[in-house]
Tab-separated table of C-alpha atoms and ligand atoms in Angstrom:
chain	number	residue	atom	x	y	z
X	16	MET	CA	-57.684	-247.641	30.782
X	17	ALA	CA	-55.272	-246.234	28.192
X	18	LYS	CA	-52.084	-248.219	27.725
X	19	ARG	CA	-48.942	-246.455	28.870
X	20	MET	CA	-45.931	-246.036	26.588
X	21	LEU	CA	-42.507	-244.657	27.450
X	22	ILE	CA	-40.392	-243.560	24.481
X	23	LEU	CA	-36.643	-243.177	25.052
X	24	GLY	CA	-35.092	-240.793	22.524
X	25	GLY	CA	-38.482	-239.112	22.049
X	26	ASP	CA	-36.992	-235.887	20.646
X	27	GLY	CA	-35.362	-237.708	17.702
X	28	TYR	CA	-36.095	-238.284	14.011
X	29	LEU	CA	-38.102	-241.424	14.779
X	30	GLY	CA	-38.937	-240.889	18.462
X	31	TRP	CA	-41.003	-237.724	18.069
X	32	PRO	CA	-43.230	-239.019	15.221
X	33	THR	CA	-43.694	-242.230	17.232
X	34	ALA	CA	-44.813	-240.229	20.278
X	35	MET	CA	-47.436	-238.359	18.244
X	36	HIS	CA	-48.555	-241.533	16.430
X	37	PHE	CA	-49.326	-243.413	19.649
X	38	SER	CA	-50.726	-240.354	21.434
X	39	GLN	CA	-53.131	-239.852	18.523
X	40	ARG	CA	-54.227	-243.488	18.882
X	41	GLY	CA	-55.150	-243.123	22.543
X	42	TRP	CA	-51.983	-244.317	24.273
X	43	ASP	CA	-50.767	-242.454	27.317
X	44	VAL	CA	-47.325	-241.397	26.050
X	45	ALA	CA	-44.269	-240.057	27.889
X	46	VAL	CA	-40.961	-239.245	26.198
X	47	VAL	CA	-37.446	-239.192	27.608
X	48	ASP	CA	-34.543	-237.369	25.961
X	49	ASN	CA	-31.407	-235.559	27.073
X	50	LEU	CA	-31.385	-233.472	23.864
X	51	SER	CA	-27.878	-234.771	23.149
X	52	LYS	CA	-28.568	-235.023	19.417
X	53	ARG	CA	-29.028	-231.260	19.306
X	54	ARG	CA	-25.626	-230.897	21.038
X	55	TRP	CA	-23.873	-233.303	18.655
X	56	GLU	CA	-25.246	-231.277	15.747
X	57	ALA	CA	-23.725	-228.133	17.289
X	58	GLU	CA	-20.398	-229.928	17.882
X	59	ILE	CA	-20.160	-230.881	14.208
X	60	GLY	CA	-21.582	-227.571	13.043
X	61	ILE	CA	-24.633	-228.810	11.141
X	62	GLN	CA	-28.404	-228.517	11.490
X	63	PRO	CA	-31.432	-230.470	10.330
X	64	LEU	CA	-32.859	-229.145	7.065
X	65	ILE	CA	-36.218	-228.050	8.465
X	66	PRO	CA	-36.091	-225.847	11.589
X	67	LEU	CA	-36.858	-227.839	14.715
X	68	ALA	CA	-38.962	-226.509	17.580
X	69	PRO	CA	-37.655	-227.149	21.119
X	70	LEU	CA	-39.143	-230.266	22.750
X	71	GLU	CA	-41.258	-228.216	25.194
X	72	ARG	CA	-42.830	-226.308	22.303
X	73	ARG	CA	-43.528	-229.504	20.358
X	74	VAL	CA	-45.320	-230.992	23.349
X	75	HIS	CA	-47.211	-227.747	23.999
X	76	THR	CA	-48.313	-227.380	20.351
X	77	TRP	CA	-49.399	-231.027	20.257
X	78	ARG	CA	-51.576	-230.469	23.315
X	79	ARG	CA	-53.025	-227.232	21.927
X	80	LEU	CA	-53.943	-228.831	18.587
X	81	THR	CA	-55.164	-232.242	19.775
X	82	GLY	CA	-55.978	-231.860	23.463
X	83	LYS	CA	-53.645	-234.813	24.108
X	84	VAL	CA	-50.793	-234.792	26.591
X	85	ILE	CA	-47.317	-236.122	25.853
X	86	ALA	CA	-45.356	-236.012	29.121
X	87	SER	CA	-41.648	-235.229	28.734
X	88	HIS	CA	-38.710	-236.055	30.973
X	89	GLN	CA	-35.406	-234.415	30.171
X	90	GLY	CA	-32.425	-236.485	31.287
X	91	ASP	CA	-29.711	-238.943	30.379
X	92	ILE	CA	-30.600	-242.618	30.378
X	93	THR	CA	-26.978	-243.517	31.128
X	94	GLU	CA	-27.650	-241.959	34.553
X	95	GLU	CA	-28.986	-244.902	36.496
X	96	GLU	CA	-30.989	-242.976	39.102
X	97	PHE	CA	-32.703	-240.771	36.535
X	98	LEU	CA	-33.941	-243.641	34.382
X	99	ASP	CA	-34.836	-245.765	37.389
X	100	ALA	CA	-37.080	-242.986	38.737
X	101	VAL	CA	-38.761	-242.386	35.368
X	102	VAL	CA	-39.563	-246.079	34.886
X	103	ARG	CA	-40.758	-246.436	38.492
X	104	ASN	CA	-43.055	-243.406	38.220
X	105	GLU	CA	-44.362	-244.015	34.705
X	106	GLN	CA	-45.087	-247.753	35.111
X	107	PRO	CA	-45.215	-248.239	31.317
X	108	ASP	CA	-46.823	-251.216	29.594
X	109	THR	CA	-44.501	-250.703	26.623
X	110	ILE	CA	-41.123	-249.025	26.304
X	111	VAL	CA	-39.818	-248.056	22.869
X	112	HIS	CA	-36.080	-247.489	23.066
X	113	TYR	CA	-34.682	-245.162	20.383
X	114	GLY	CA	-32.387	-243.247	22.769
X	115	GLU	CA	-28.946	-243.899	21.303
X	116	GLN	CA	-26.219	-242.275	19.222
X	117	PRO	CA	-27.403	-243.438	15.762
X	118	SER	CA	-24.631	-242.494	13.336
X	119	ALA	CA	-21.926	-244.789	11.989
X	120	PRO	CA	-19.713	-241.894	10.770
X	121	PHE	CA	-20.018	-240.122	14.156
X	122	SER	CA	-18.773	-243.297	15.855
X	123	MET	CA	-15.866	-243.576	13.405
X	124	ARG	CA	-14.560	-240.008	13.785
X	125	ASP	CA	-11.923	-240.991	16.335
X	126	GLN	CA	-11.368	-243.026	19.499
X	127	GLN	CA	-13.308	-240.602	21.679
X	128	HIS	CA	-16.428	-240.814	19.511
X	129	ALA	CA	-16.198	-244.611	19.262
X	130	VAL	CA	-15.930	-244.950	23.053
X	131	PHE	CA	-18.684	-242.405	23.631
X	132	THR	CA	-21.039	-244.188	21.228
X	133	GLN	CA	-20.567	-247.574	22.803
X	134	VAL	CA	-20.791	-246.303	26.401
X	135	ASN	CA	-23.865	-244.178	25.656
X	136	ASN	CA	-25.697	-246.933	23.823
X	137	VAL	CA	-24.710	-249.970	25.870
X	138	VAL	CA	-25.028	-248.330	29.299
X	139	GLY	CA	-28.405	-246.768	28.466
X	140	THR	CA	-29.789	-250.142	27.425
X	141	LEU	CA	-28.341	-251.888	30.484
X	142	ASN	CA	-29.869	-249.265	32.776
X	143	LEU	CA	-33.198	-249.859	31.053
X	144	VAL	CA	-33.254	-253.624	31.612
X	145	PHE	CA	-32.352	-253.182	35.290
X	146	ALA	CA	-35.053	-250.527	35.777
X	147	VAL	CA	-37.675	-252.684	34.052
X	148	TYR	CA	-36.682	-255.742	36.075
X	149	ARG	CA	-37.025	-253.736	39.310
X	150	HIS	CA	-40.218	-251.822	38.634
X	151	CYS	CA	-42.289	-253.325	35.797
X	152	PRO	CA	-40.982	-256.758	34.763
X	153	GLN	CA	-44.126	-257.423	32.695
X	154	ALA	CA	-43.480	-254.391	30.455
X	155	HIS	CA	-42.620	-255.034	26.813
X	156	ILE	CA	-39.293	-253.535	25.717
X	157	ILE	CA	-39.212	-252.660	22.013
X	158	LYS	CA	-35.593	-251.906	21.178
X	159	LEU	CA	-34.405	-250.341	17.946
X	160	GLY	CA	-31.591	-252.469	16.640
X	161	THR	CA	-30.357	-252.345	13.089
X	162	MET	CA	-29.989	-254.518	9.998
X	163	GLY	CA	-26.326	-253.477	9.929
X	164	GLU	CA	-25.726	-255.744	12.934
X	165	TYR	CA	-25.604	-258.648	10.490
X	166	GLY	CA	-23.167	-257.070	8.030
X	167	THR	CA	-23.103	-258.590	4.567
X	168	PRO	CA	-22.610	-262.371	4.930
X	169	ASN	CA	-22.476	-264.588	1.873
X	170	ILE	CA	-25.600	-266.449	3.035
X	171	ASP	CA	-29.214	-265.382	3.550
X	172	ILE	CA	-29.748	-263.273	6.678
X	173	GLU	CA	-32.388	-264.853	8.920
X	174	GLU	CA	-34.475	-263.047	11.534
X	175	GLY	CA	-32.210	-263.110	14.537
X	176	TYR	CA	-31.598	-266.831	14.718
X	177	LEU	CA	-29.995	-269.526	12.575
X	178	SER	CA	-30.681	-273.285	12.675
X	179	ILE	CA	-27.373	-275.049	12.468
X	180	GLU	CA	-26.146	-278.596	12.423
X	181	HIS	CA	-22.618	-279.076	13.724
X	182	LYS	CA	-20.835	-282.412	14.108
X	183	GLY	CA	-24.135	-284.251	14.010
X	184	ARG	CA	-25.929	-282.051	16.561
X	185	LYS	CA	-28.531	-279.329	15.897
X	186	ASP	CA	-29.370	-276.055	17.599
X	187	ILE	CA	-31.002	-272.693	16.918
X	188	LEU	CA	-28.460	-269.996	17.740
X	189	PRO	CA	-28.168	-266.207	17.373
X	190	PHE	CA	-27.307	-265.311	13.776
X	191	PRO	CA	-23.584	-264.415	13.491
X	192	LYS	CA	-22.994	-260.655	13.471
X	193	GLN	CA	-20.351	-258.857	11.392
X	194	PRO	CA	-21.215	-255.153	11.679
X	195	GLY	CA	-19.430	-252.384	9.818
X	196	SER	CA	-18.846	-249.605	12.376
X	197	PHE	CA	-18.382	-249.038	16.105
X	198	TYR	CA	-21.955	-247.702	16.090
X	199	HIS	CA	-23.380	-250.856	14.505
X	200	LEU	CA	-21.311	-252.884	16.990
X	201	SER	CA	-22.957	-251.040	19.883
X	202	LYS	CA	-26.290	-252.446	18.684
X	203	VAL	CA	-24.855	-255.975	18.656
X	204	HIS	CA	-23.723	-255.540	22.260
X	205	ASP	CA	-27.227	-254.280	23.135
X	206	SER	CA	-28.806	-257.315	21.484
X	207	HIS	CA	-26.647	-259.663	23.538
X	208	ASN	CA	-27.444	-257.840	26.784
X	209	LEU	CA	-31.163	-257.803	26.026
X	210	MET	CA	-31.210	-261.486	25.086
X	211	PHE	CA	-29.430	-262.371	28.321
X	212	ALA	CA	-31.745	-260.217	30.477
X	213	ALA	CA	-34.852	-261.682	28.813
X	214	ARG	CA	-33.548	-265.183	29.503
X	215	ILE	CA	-32.568	-264.769	33.147
X	216	TRP	CA	-35.331	-262.396	34.303
X	217	ALA	CA	-38.183	-263.500	32.011
X	218	LEU	CA	-38.401	-260.010	30.455
X	219	ARG	CA	-40.371	-259.432	27.244
X	220	VAL	CA	-38.141	-258.018	24.507
X	221	THR	CA	-38.537	-257.304	20.804
X	222	ASP	CA	-35.369	-256.286	18.947
X	223	LEU	CA	-36.311	-254.452	15.753
X	224	ASN	CA	-33.418	-254.836	13.357
X	225	GLN	CA	-34.377	-251.874	11.273
X	226	GLY	CA	-33.051	-250.973	7.827
X	227	VAL	CA	-32.248	-247.433	6.682
X	228	VAL	CA	-35.269	-245.155	7.118
X	229	TYR	CA	-36.300	-242.449	4.648
X	230	GLY	CA	-39.011	-239.836	4.643
X	231	VAL	CA	-39.927	-236.452	5.955
X	232	PHE	CA	-43.492	-235.951	7.078
X	233	THR	CA	-45.874	-238.241	8.900
X	234	PRO	CA	-49.586	-237.304	9.131
X	235	GLU	CA	-49.185	-235.878	12.642
X	236	ALA	CA	-45.966	-234.004	11.767
X	237	SER	CA	-47.816	-232.295	8.907
X	238	LEU	CA	-50.296	-230.658	11.290
X	239	HIS	CA	-48.049	-227.736	12.270
X	240	PRO	CA	-44.460	-226.516	11.632
X	241	ASP	CA	-43.677	-227.092	15.344
X	242	LEU	CA	-44.358	-230.806	14.874
X	243	VAL	CA	-41.950	-231.652	12.012
X	244	THR	CA	-39.204	-234.135	12.661
X	245	SER	CA	-35.437	-233.738	12.250
X	246	PHE	CA	-34.481	-234.363	8.630
X	247	HIS	CA	-30.703	-234.627	8.170
X	248	TYR	CA	-28.736	-234.549	4.949
X	249	ASP	CA	-25.204	-233.906	6.278
X	250	GLU	CA	-22.582	-236.648	5.935
X	251	THR	CA	-22.688	-237.571	9.625
X	252	PHE	CA	-26.368	-237.812	10.477
X	253	GLY	CA	-28.030	-237.922	7.048
X	254	THR	CA	-28.989	-241.374	5.803
X	255	VAL	CA	-28.521	-242.210	2.176
X	256	ILE	CA	-31.985	-241.642	0.652
X	257	ASN	CA	-32.636	-238.504	2.695
X	258	ARG	CA	-29.231	-237.212	1.575
X	259	PHE	CA	-29.990	-237.939	-2.080
X	260	LEU	CA	-33.316	-236.093	-1.799
X	261	ALA	CA	-31.652	-232.972	-0.364
X	262	GLN	CA	-28.846	-233.149	-2.930
X	263	ALA	CA	-31.398	-233.445	-5.733
X	264	VAL	CA	-33.454	-230.381	-4.758
X	265	ARG	CA	-30.274	-228.306	-4.304
X	266	GLY	CA	-28.740	-229.424	-7.615
X	267	ILE	CA	-25.714	-231.076	-5.948
X	268	PRO	CA	-24.569	-234.355	-7.545
X	269	LEU	CA	-25.839	-237.432	-5.688
X	270	THR	CA	-22.879	-238.856	-3.755
X	271	VAL	CA	-22.588	-242.583	-4.402
X	272	TYR	CA	-19.757	-244.021	-2.314
X	273	GLY	CA	-17.409	-246.255	-4.309
X	274	GLN	CA	-18.898	-248.664	-6.847
X	275	GLY	CA	-22.374	-248.187	-5.372
X	276	LYS	CA	-23.130	-251.888	-5.495
X	277	GLN	CA	-23.468	-251.989	-1.699
X	278	GLN	CA	-26.891	-253.378	-0.852
X	279	ARG	CA	-28.913	-252.337	2.149
X	280	SER	CA	-32.475	-252.692	3.352
X	281	PHE	CA	-34.832	-249.705	3.509
X	282	LEU	CA	-38.212	-248.566	4.769
X	283	ASN	CA	-40.425	-245.503	4.757
X	284	ILE	CA	-40.746	-243.641	8.082
X	285	LEU	CA	-44.495	-244.414	7.860
X	286	ASP	CA	-43.593	-248.105	8.018
X	287	THR	CA	-41.374	-247.546	11.067
X	288	LEU	CA	-44.509	-246.312	12.822
X	289	GLN	CA	-46.567	-249.210	11.501
X	290	CYS	CA	-43.947	-251.797	12.557
X	291	VAL	CA	-43.560	-250.384	16.057
X	292	GLU	CA	-47.343	-250.381	16.413
X	293	LEU	CA	-47.545	-254.016	15.278
X	294	ALA	CA	-44.830	-254.964	17.769
X	295	ALA	CA	-46.548	-253.000	20.566
X	296	ASN	CA	-49.942	-254.582	19.910
X	297	ASN	CA	-48.444	-258.091	19.778
X	298	PRO	CA	-45.979	-258.166	22.689
X	299	ALA	CA	-43.218	-260.707	23.140
X	300	LYS	CA	-43.898	-263.450	25.686
X	301	ALA	CA	-42.257	-263.391	29.126
X	302	GLY	CA	-38.672	-264.599	28.667
X	303	GLU	CA	-38.792	-264.171	24.891
X	304	PHE	CA	-36.122	-262.221	23.012
X	305	ARG	CA	-37.860	-261.779	19.672
X	306	VAL	CA	-36.128	-260.397	16.582
X	307	PHE	CA	-37.910	-258.768	13.638
X	308	ASN	CA	-36.022	-257.642	10.556
X	309	GLN	CA	-37.759	-254.318	10.024
X	310	PHE	CA	-37.561	-253.208	6.399
X	311	THR	CA	-39.633	-253.466	3.235
X	312	GLU	CA	-37.181	-253.397	0.294
X	313	GLN	CA	-33.516	-253.951	-0.575
X	314	PHE	CA	-31.598	-251.729	-2.996
X	315	GLN	CA	-28.104	-251.125	-4.279
X	316	VAL	CA	-26.944	-247.587	-3.504
X	317	LEU	CA	-26.281	-246.762	-7.158
X	318	GLU	CA	-29.741	-248.018	-8.092
X	319	LEU	CA	-31.207	-245.683	-5.470
X	320	ALA	CA	-29.280	-242.709	-6.819
X	321	GLN	CA	-30.557	-243.526	-10.308
X	322	LYS	CA	-34.143	-243.679	-9.054
X	323	VAL	CA	-33.869	-240.317	-7.273
X	324	ALA	CA	-32.111	-238.759	-10.273
X	325	ARG	CA	-34.802	-239.990	-12.657
X	326	VAL	CA	-37.667	-238.634	-10.571
X	327	GLY	CA	-35.726	-235.443	-9.831
X	328	ARG	CA	-35.216	-234.783	-13.542
X	329	SER	CA	-38.902	-235.395	-14.241
X	330	LEU	CA	-39.635	-232.580	-11.754
X	331	GLY	CA	-37.137	-230.233	-13.371
X	332	PHE	CA	-34.213	-230.629	-10.928
X	333	LYS	CA	-30.706	-230.840	-12.338
X	334	THR	CA	-29.726	-234.211	-10.878
X	335	GLU	CA	-26.406	-235.861	-11.649
X	336	ILE	CA	-24.657	-238.731	-9.942
X	337	VAL	CA	-21.040	-238.632	-8.802
X	338	GLN	CA	-19.146	-241.705	-7.583
X	339	VAL	CA	-16.825	-240.500	-4.812
X	340	PRO	CA	-14.044	-242.594	-3.273
X	341	ASN	CA	-15.697	-244.606	-0.530
X	342	PRO	CA	-14.862	-243.060	2.864
X	343	ARG	CA	-16.024	-246.269	4.576
X	344	ILE	CA	-14.416	-249.672	4.706
X	345	GLU	CA	-17.241	-251.899	3.472
X	346	ALA	CA	-17.881	-254.494	0.762
X	347	GLU	CA	-18.963	-252.691	-2.398
X	348	SER	CA	-20.146	-255.741	-4.283
X	349	HIS	CA	-21.635	-258.623	-2.342
X	350	TYR	CA	-24.477	-261.097	-1.873
X	351	TYR	CA	-27.411	-259.748	0.166
X	352	ASN	CA	-30.716	-261.383	0.902
X	353	ALA	CA	-32.425	-260.773	4.237
X	354	VAL	CA	-35.559	-262.543	5.434
X	355	HIS	CA	-38.252	-260.149	6.709
X	356	SER	CA	-41.449	-262.093	7.129
X	357	ASN	CA	-42.268	-261.652	10.840
X	358	LEU	CA	-43.744	-258.158	10.528
X	359	LEU	CA	-45.490	-259.022	7.241
X	360	ASP	CA	-47.068	-261.976	9.050
X	361	LEU	CA	-48.363	-259.566	11.706
X	362	GLY	CA	-50.019	-257.480	8.975
X	363	LEU	CA	-47.459	-254.903	7.796
X	364	GLN	CA	-48.688	-253.130	4.642
X	365	PRO	CA	-45.503	-251.708	3.070
X	366	HIS	CA	-45.261	-248.222	1.572
X	367	LEU	CA	-42.785	-248.852	-1.253
X	368	LEU	CA	-40.295	-246.455	-2.823
X	369	THR	CA	-42.306	-245.674	-5.942
X	370	HIS	CA	-41.897	-242.800	-8.410
X	371	GLN	CA	-44.875	-241.147	-6.721
X	372	VAL	CA	-43.404	-241.456	-3.211
X	373	LEU	CA	-40.067	-240.050	-4.350
X	374	ALA	CA	-41.833	-237.189	-6.138
X	375	GLN	CA	-43.854	-236.418	-3.022
X	376	MET	CA	-40.762	-236.348	-0.770
X	377	LEU	CA	-38.874	-234.135	-3.237
X	378	GLY	CA	-41.876	-231.802	-3.270
X	379	GLU	CA	-41.958	-231.715	0.525
X	380	ILE	CA	-38.349	-230.583	0.863
X	381	ARG	CA	-38.272	-228.360	-2.217
X	382	PRO	CA	-39.268	-225.262	-0.151
X	383	PHE	CA	-36.090	-225.757	1.919
X	384	ALA	CA	-33.726	-226.281	-1.049
X	385	LYS	CA	-32.011	-222.927	-0.552
X	386	ASP	CA	-31.098	-223.944	3.024
X	387	VAL	CA	-29.106	-227.029	1.958
X	388	VAL	CA	-25.475	-226.214	2.781
X	389	GLU	CA	-23.347	-227.836	0.096
X	390	ASP	CA	-20.266	-228.123	2.285
X	391	TRP	CA	-22.161	-230.267	4.835
X	392	VAL	CA	-22.985	-232.796	2.141
X	393	TRP	CA	-19.526	-233.953	1.051
X	394	PRO	CA	-18.169	-237.032	2.827
X	395	ARG	CA	-15.310	-236.368	5.246
X	396	THR	CA	-15.329	-239.181	7.787
X	397	ASN	CA	-12.876	-241.879	6.821
X	398	TRP	CA	-13.097	-245.275	8.470
X	399	ASN	CA	-9.315	-245.177	9.028
X	400	GLY	CA	-9.808	-242.696	11.864
X	401	GLU	CA	-7.922	-239.835	10.263
X	402	ILE	CA	-9.244	-236.331	10.559
X	403	ARG	CA	-10.842	-235.735	7.349
X	404	THR	CA	-10.676	-233.604	4.341
X	405	ASN	CA	-13.497	-232.946	1.972
X	406	LEU	CA	-12.940	-235.964	-0.258
X	407	LEU	CA	-13.893	-234.054	-3.374
X	408	THR	CA	-12.280	-230.681	-2.868
X	409	GLY	CA	-9.556	-231.566	-0.356
X	410	SER	CA	-10.621	-228.704	1.967
X	411	GLN	CA	-10.023	-229.103	5.720
X	412	PRO	CA	-13.017	-229.157	8.127
H	504	NAD	P1	-31.978	-239.579	16.538
H	504	NAD	O1	-30.567	-239.240	16.871
H	504	NAD	O2	-32.743	-238.604	15.743
H	504	NAD	O3	-32.780	-239.912	17.886
H	504	NAD	C1	-32.170	-240.449	19.017
H	504	NAD	C2	-32.580	-239.589	20.216
H	504	NAD	O4	-32.053	-240.189	21.400
H	504	NAD	C3	-32.031	-238.163	20.142
H	504	NAD	O5	-33.087	-237.236	20.305
H	504	NAD	C4	-31.032	-238.101	21.303
H	504	NAD	O6	-30.984	-236.815	21.908
H	504	NAD	C5	-31.559	-239.169	22.243
H	504	NAD	N1	-30.510	-239.770	23.091
H	504	NAD	C6	-29.328	-240.312	22.696
H	504	NAD	N2	-28.633	-240.737	23.760
H	504	NAD	C7	-29.398	-240.474	24.839
H	504	NAD	C8	-29.204	-240.645	26.231
H	504	NAD	N3	-28.086	-241.182	26.719
H	504	NAD	N4	-30.186	-240.256	27.082
H	504	NAD	C9	-31.335	-239.716	26.612
H	504	NAD	N5	-31.561	-239.501	25.295
H	504	NAD	C10	-30.595	-239.868	24.417
H	504	NAD	O7	-31.929	-241.004	15.802
H	504	NAD	P2	-33.064	-241.745	14.951
H	504	NAD	O8	-32.678	-241.703	13.532
H	504	NAD	O9	-34.405	-241.268	15.385
H	504	NAD	O10	-32.853	-243.233	15.450
H	504	NAD	C11	-33.555	-243.725	16.573
H	504	NAD	C12	-33.070	-245.144	16.877
H	504	NAD	O11	-33.322	-245.986	15.757
H	504	NAD	C13	-31.565	-245.233	17.145
H	504	NAD	O12	-31.340	-246.184	18.153
H	504	NAD	C14	-31.002	-245.717	15.824
H	504	NAD	O13	-29.819	-246.421	16.048
H	504	NAD	C15	-32.122	-246.616	15.330
H	504	NAD	N6	-32.183	-246.760	13.867
H	504	NAD	C16	-32.344	-245.650	13.075
H	504	NAD	C17	-32.429	-245.811	11.685
H	504	NAD	C18	-32.574	-244.636	10.751
H	504	NAD	O14	-32.431	-244.825	9.519
H	504	NAD	N7	-32.864	-243.431	11.246
H	504	NAD	C19	-32.360	-247.095	11.131
H	504	NAD	C20	-32.197	-248.191	11.972
H	504	NAD	C21	-32.116	-248.006	13.341
H	505	USQ	N1	-23.856	-244.116	1.154
H	505	USQ	C1	-23.569	-243.596	-0.095
H	505	USQ	N2	-23.647	-242.245	-0.264
H	505	USQ	C2	-24.028	-241.405	0.747
H	505	USQ	C3	-24.325	-241.934	2.011
H	505	USQ	C4	-24.227	-243.305	2.190
H	505	USQ	O1	-23.235	-244.318	-1.037
H	505	USQ	O2	-24.085	-240.194	0.503
H	505	USQ	C5	-23.813	-245.577	1.350
H	505	USQ	C6	-22.931	-246.026	2.512
H	505	USQ	O3	-21.598	-246.226	2.079
H	505	USQ	C7	-23.625	-247.309	2.936
H	505	USQ	C8	-25.095	-247.071	2.605
H	505	USQ	O4	-25.128	-245.981	1.693
H	505	USQ	O5	-23.172	-248.378	2.147
H	505	USQ	C9	-25.962	-246.748	3.799
H	505	USQ	O6	-25.421	-245.637	4.486
H	505	USQ	P1	-26.312	-244.786	5.517
H	505	USQ	O7	-25.468	-243.681	6.038
H	505	USQ	O8	-27.609	-244.447	4.894
H	505	USQ	O9	-26.643	-245.901	6.621
H	505	USQ	P2	-25.846	-246.440	7.873
H	505	USQ	O10	-24.540	-245.793	8.055
H	505	USQ	O11	-25.863	-247.938	7.824
H	505	USQ	O12	-26.751	-245.968	9.092
H	505	USQ	C10	-28.140	-245.663	8.970
H	505	USQ	C11	-28.577	-244.987	10.257
H	505	USQ	C12	-28.414	-245.946	11.433
H	505	USQ	C13	-29.139	-247.240	11.125
H	505	USQ	C14	-28.723	-247.845	9.788
H	505	USQ	C15	-29.611	-248.995	9.344
H	505	USQ	O13	-27.801	-243.809	10.469
H	505	USQ	O14	-28.957	-245.342	12.617
H	505	USQ	O15	-28.871	-248.164	12.137
H	505	USQ	O16	-28.876	-246.844	8.760
H	505	USQ	S1	-28.704	-250.283	8.561
H	505	USQ	O17	-27.903	-249.703	7.487
H	505	USQ	O18	-29.656	-251.235	8.056
H	505	USQ	O19	-27.832	-250.863	9.587
C-alpha cells in the first residue's frame, strides 16, 4: 500500500513542490493550508514574482497532467479541532510540517507581528503533537526548523546536541540557541516542545534545521505554469539569493546589508526535496528527537552578491552591488562553522551554487524581469521596531 503523507503548509514555497515530489514518487499525499501567506502578501502589498495559481487549480492541474491525486484541506492548524480531525481522518505515516509564518522581517515589524508569529507557529506545532499522540503516535513528524535557531556562536555549531563536561561531569545536551529574530525564536520554542513531546509520548520527530533556500523551478513545477511555486524577492518574504537573482535581472543594485560579512548556510530547493525524502525514508525511532542541519554550503552575503553579479554580467545584465545600512541587528563579522553530516551520511547528493546553476536560475526568471517592482526590493523593516522608511530613498511605506 502507498505510504501516506500529510504536508502542513502545502500551498507554500517549499510545501507545494514537496507535495508534487512525493505524489510523483507514489506517496498518497494530502496538503493542509489556510492560505494565510497569500493574505500576508496582500497586507504588505507585494506579490510573488511568478503568478501563482489558486491551490484548487494547482491540485486539479496536477491530477489532469499526472493522474495523481493530492488531497487538500483548507484550514488553520492553530484551530485544534480542525487539525485534530484532519490527522484522525488522514492517518498519515509521515507528516511534513512547513505551516508557519517564515519571515524574520515580518516578525520584527512591530509587537503585533511578533506576537502573531509566535502564536501561529508555536500553537500550530503544539496542536500537531497532540493530534499525533491521540490518533497516530507511530507517525513520523518531520518539522522544518532553521539554522538561524543557533545564531552565530563563536564555536562550531553541532547537529542539535553538544557534549559538555561541567565540574567533572559529562552530558549530551541541546545545543545553546541564540536566534536573531522573533521568527527564529518561534522555531526554538517549537524545537523544545517537540523534544519534550517525543520524550514523554515516545513520538518520532526529525527537526530539520534548514539553511536559506534558493531556487525557482523543480522538475514537477516545470510541467505547467499552474504548478510553479511562490518565488519572492520583496524585503519581507524574499530570501537573500532569490532577492539577488531578481535584482540582477531587473538591473537593480544587489542589496548587501551592512559589511556583508554575515555568514549563513544555504541549499538549493532541489536539495530541500532530497533531504525531506531522506528523512521520510529513514524515520526517527520512537521517542527520538533527531536533529539534522539541512544545508549544503556556507557563504558570506557579500561573497554571494559578488557571485551573482559576476554571472549576471556574463549574461549581459547590468549588475552592481550596493552596501545599504543594515536594517537588522546582527553580527556582521563573526566565526561560523556548522556541522552538517547527518544528511550526507544518509546519501544526500548536494546541488552546489555553481556558475551554471546561477546562470540557469537567472535565465528562468529573466522572462519576469519587467514585473520586478523596484520599490518592493529596498529594505524597510528595522529591527528596532520603528515603522520604516525606504532606507535608501527615505520614502515612507
Ligand atoms: P511559505 O510561507 O511559502 O509556506 C508556509 C505555508 O504555511 C504558507 O502557504 C502558509 O499559508 C501556511 N501556513 C502558515 N501558517 C499556517 C496555519 N496556521 N495554518 C495553516 N497553514 C499555515 O514558507 P516556506 O518558505 O515554504 O517555508 C516553509 C517552512 O520552512 C517554514 O516553516 C519556514 O520557517 C521553514 N524554512 C524556510 C526556509 C526558506 O529559505 N524558505 C529556510 C529554512 C526554514
Ligand atoms: N541579507 C542581505 N541583503 C538582502 C537580504 C538579506 O544582506 O537583501 C542578509 C541578512 O541581513 C541576513 C542574511 O542575508 O544576514 C540572510 O537573510 P535572509 O532574509 O535570506 O534569511 P533569514 O532572515 O535568516 O530567513 C530565511 C527564511 C527563513 C529561514 C531562514 C534560514 O526566510 O524562513 O528560516 O532563512 S536561516 O537563515 O538559516 O535561519
